[in-house]
PDB file of C-alpha atoms in Angstrom:
ATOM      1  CA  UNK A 217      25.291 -32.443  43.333  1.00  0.00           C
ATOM      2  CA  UNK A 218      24.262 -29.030  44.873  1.00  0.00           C
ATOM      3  CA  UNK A 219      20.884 -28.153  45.789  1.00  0.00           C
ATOM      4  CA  UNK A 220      18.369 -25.940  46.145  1.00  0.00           C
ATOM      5  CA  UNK A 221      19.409 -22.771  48.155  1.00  0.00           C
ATOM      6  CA  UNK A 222      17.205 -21.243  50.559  1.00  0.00           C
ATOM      7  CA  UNK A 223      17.214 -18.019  51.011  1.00  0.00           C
ATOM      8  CA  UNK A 224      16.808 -16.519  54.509  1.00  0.00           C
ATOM      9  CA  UNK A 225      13.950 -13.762  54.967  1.00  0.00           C
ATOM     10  CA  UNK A 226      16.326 -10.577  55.273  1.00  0.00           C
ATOM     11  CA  UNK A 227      18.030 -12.153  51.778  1.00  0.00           C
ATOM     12  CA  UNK A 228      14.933 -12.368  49.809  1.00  0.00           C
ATOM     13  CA  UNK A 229      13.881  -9.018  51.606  1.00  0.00           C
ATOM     14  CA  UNK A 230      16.617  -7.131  50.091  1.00  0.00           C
ATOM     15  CA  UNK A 231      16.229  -9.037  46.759  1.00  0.00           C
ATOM     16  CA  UNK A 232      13.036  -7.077  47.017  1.00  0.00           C
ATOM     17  CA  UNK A 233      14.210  -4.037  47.697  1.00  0.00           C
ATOM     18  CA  UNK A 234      17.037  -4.250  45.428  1.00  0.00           C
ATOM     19  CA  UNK A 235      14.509  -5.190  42.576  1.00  0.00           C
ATOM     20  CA  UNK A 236      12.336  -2.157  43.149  1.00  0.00           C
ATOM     21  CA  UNK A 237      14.913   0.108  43.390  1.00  0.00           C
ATOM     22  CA  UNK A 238      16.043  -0.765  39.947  1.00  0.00           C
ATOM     23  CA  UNK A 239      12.723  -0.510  38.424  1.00  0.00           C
ATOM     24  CA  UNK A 240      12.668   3.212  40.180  1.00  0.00           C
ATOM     25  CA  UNK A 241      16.213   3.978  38.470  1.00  0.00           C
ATOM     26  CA  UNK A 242      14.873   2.794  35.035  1.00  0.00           C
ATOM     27  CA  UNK A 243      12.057   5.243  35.208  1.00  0.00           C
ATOM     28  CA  UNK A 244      14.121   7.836  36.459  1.00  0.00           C
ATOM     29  CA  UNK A 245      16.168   6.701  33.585  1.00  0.00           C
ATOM     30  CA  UNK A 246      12.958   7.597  30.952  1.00  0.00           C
ATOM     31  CA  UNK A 247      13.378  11.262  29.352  1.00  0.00           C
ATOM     32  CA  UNK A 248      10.760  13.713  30.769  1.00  0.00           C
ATOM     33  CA  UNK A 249       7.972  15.096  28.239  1.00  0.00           C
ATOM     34  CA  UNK A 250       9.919  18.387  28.600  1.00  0.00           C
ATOM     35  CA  UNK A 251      13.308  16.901  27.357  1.00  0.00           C
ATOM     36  CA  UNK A 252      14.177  18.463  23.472  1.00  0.00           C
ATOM     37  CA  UNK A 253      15.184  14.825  22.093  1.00  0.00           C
ATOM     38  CA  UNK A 254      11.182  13.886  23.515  1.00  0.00           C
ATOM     39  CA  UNK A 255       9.377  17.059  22.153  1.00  0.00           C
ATOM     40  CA  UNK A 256      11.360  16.604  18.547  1.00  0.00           C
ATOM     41  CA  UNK A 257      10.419  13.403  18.335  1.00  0.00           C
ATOM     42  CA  UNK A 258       6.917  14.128  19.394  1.00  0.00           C
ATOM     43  CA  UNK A 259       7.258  17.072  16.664  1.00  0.00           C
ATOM     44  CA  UNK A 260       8.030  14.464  13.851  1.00  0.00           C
ATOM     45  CA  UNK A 261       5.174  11.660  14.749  1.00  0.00           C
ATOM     46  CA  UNK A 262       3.061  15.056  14.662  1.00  0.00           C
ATOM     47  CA  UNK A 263       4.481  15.733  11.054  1.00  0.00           C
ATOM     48  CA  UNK A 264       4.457  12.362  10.123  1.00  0.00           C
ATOM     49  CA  UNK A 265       0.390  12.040  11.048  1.00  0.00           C
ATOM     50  CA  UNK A 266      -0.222  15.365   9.299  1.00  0.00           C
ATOM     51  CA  UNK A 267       1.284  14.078   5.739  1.00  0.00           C
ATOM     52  CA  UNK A 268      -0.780  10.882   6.251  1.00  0.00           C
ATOM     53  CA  UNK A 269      -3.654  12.530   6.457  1.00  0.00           C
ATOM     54  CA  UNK A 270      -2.721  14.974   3.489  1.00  0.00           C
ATOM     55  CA  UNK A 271      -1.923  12.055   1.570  1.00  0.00           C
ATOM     56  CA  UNK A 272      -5.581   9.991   2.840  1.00  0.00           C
ATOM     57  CA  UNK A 273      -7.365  13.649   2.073  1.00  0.00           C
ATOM     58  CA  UNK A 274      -5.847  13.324  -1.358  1.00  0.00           C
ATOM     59  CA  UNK A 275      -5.686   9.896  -1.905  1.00  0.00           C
ATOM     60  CA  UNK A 276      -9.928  10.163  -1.226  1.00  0.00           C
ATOM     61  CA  UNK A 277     -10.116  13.385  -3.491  1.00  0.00           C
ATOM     62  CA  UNK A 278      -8.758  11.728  -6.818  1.00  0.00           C
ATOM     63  CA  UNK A 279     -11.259   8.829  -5.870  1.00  0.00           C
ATOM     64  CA  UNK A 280     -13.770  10.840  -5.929  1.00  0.00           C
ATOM     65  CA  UNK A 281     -13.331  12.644  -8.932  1.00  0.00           C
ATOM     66  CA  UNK A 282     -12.611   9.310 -10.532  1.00  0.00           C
ATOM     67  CA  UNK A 283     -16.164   8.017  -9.337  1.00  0.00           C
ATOM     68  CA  UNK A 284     -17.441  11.378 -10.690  1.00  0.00           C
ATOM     69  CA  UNK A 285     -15.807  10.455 -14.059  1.00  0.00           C
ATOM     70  CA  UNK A 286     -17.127   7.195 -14.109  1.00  0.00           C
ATOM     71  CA  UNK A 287     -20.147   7.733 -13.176  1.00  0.00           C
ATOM     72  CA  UNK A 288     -20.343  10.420 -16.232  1.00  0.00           C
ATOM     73  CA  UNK A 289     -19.238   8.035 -18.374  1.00  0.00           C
ATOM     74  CA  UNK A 290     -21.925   5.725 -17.621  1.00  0.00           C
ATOM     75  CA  UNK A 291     -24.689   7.980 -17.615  1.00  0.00           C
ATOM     76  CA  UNK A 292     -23.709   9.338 -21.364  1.00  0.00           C
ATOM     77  CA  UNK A 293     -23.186   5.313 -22.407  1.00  0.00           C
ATOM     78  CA  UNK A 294     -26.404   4.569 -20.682  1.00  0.00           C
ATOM     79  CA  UNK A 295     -28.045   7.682 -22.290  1.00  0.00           C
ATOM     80  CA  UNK A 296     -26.518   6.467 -25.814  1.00  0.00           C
ATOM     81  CA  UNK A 297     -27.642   3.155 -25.610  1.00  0.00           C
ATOM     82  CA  UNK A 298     -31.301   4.596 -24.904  1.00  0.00           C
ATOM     83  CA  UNK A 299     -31.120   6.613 -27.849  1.00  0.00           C
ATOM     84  CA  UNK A 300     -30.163   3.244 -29.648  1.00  0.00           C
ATOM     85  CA  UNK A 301     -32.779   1.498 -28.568  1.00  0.00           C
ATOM     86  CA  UNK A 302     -34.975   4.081 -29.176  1.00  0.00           C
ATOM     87  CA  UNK A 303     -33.999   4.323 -33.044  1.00  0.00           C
ATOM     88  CA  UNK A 304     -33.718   0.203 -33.524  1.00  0.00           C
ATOM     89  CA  UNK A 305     -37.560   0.253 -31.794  1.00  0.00           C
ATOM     90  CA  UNK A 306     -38.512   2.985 -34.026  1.00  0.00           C
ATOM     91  CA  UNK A 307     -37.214   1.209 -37.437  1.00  0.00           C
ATOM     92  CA  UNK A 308     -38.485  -2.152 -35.585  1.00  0.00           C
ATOM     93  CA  UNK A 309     -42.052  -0.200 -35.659  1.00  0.00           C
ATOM     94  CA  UNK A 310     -41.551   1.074 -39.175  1.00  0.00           C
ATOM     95  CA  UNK A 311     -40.937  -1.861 -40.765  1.00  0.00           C
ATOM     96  CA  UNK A 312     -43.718  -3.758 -38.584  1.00  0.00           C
ATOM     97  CA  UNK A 313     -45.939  -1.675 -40.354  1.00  0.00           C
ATOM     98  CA  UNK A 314     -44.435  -1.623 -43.819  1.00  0.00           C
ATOM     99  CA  UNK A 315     -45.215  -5.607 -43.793  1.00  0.00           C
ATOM    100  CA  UNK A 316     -48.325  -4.909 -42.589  1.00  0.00           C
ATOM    101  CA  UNK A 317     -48.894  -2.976 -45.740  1.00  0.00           C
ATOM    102  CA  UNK A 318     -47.026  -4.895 -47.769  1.00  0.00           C
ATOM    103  CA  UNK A 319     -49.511  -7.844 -46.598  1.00  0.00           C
ATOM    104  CA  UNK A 320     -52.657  -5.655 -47.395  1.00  0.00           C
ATOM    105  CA  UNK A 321     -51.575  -4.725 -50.077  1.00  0.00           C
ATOM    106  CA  UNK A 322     -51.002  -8.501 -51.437  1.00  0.00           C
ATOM    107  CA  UNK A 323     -54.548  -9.520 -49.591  1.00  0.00           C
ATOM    108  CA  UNK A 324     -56.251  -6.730 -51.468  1.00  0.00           C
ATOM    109  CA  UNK A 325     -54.415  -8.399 -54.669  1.00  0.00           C
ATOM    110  CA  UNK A 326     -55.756 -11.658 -53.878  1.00  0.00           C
ATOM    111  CA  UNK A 327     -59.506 -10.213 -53.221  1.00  0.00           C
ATOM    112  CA  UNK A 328     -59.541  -8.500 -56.211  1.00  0.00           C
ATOM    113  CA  UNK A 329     -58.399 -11.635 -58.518  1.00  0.00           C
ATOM    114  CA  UNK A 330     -61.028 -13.475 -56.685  1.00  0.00           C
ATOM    115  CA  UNK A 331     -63.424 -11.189 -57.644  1.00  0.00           C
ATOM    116  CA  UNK A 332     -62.505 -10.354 -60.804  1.00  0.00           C
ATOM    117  CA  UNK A 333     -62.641 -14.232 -61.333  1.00  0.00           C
ATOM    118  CA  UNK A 334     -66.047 -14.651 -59.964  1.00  0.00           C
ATOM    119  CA  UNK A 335     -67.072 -12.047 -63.043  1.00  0.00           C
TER     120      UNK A 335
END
């Protein structure tokens, strides 16, 4: 069974070193922001942010006008519902008071019987 290995100091030293300088060659690796592939792909996300937001400036445009529709819509049901109620009170009203004079009319039947009775 083997075991553990122990490194000596210079060993894990250059482990070190060797670690770092492959971390330094992967960044040298990375394309610079000057590098054409880098700037057209910066020129794309840049296109692709500008038609989201066309789209979003759209998109909140028809909503709008769709709230605007609705809330026309609303306002000329509301205002024809007023109107409706308006009318029903008013008949409501007139025929409050034609029962009211159709009940005078039948009291001032009644009176005159009695009187004419009492005669």
């Amino acid at each position: 069974m083997s075991g553990y290995k122990d490194l000596g100091f210079n060993e894990r030293l250059s482990s070190a070193a060797d670690a770092k300088r492959a971390l330094l060659e992967k960044h040298k690796a990375q394309p610079r922001p000057d590098d054409p592939d880098v700037v057209a792909q910066r020129a794309a996300r840049q296109a692709l942010v500008a038609a989201r937001e066309t789209r979003n400036a759209e998109r909140k445009a028809a909503k709008e006008i769709e709230a605007k529709r609705l809330a026309e819509e609303k306002a000329i049901r509301e205002a024809a519902e007023k109107k409706e109620r308006a009318e029903r009170a008013i008949a409501e009203e007139a025929a409050r008071v034609e029962l009211l004079a159709q009940q005078k009319i039948a009291r001032d039947a009644r009176y005159a019987a009695r009187k004419a009775r009492q005669r």
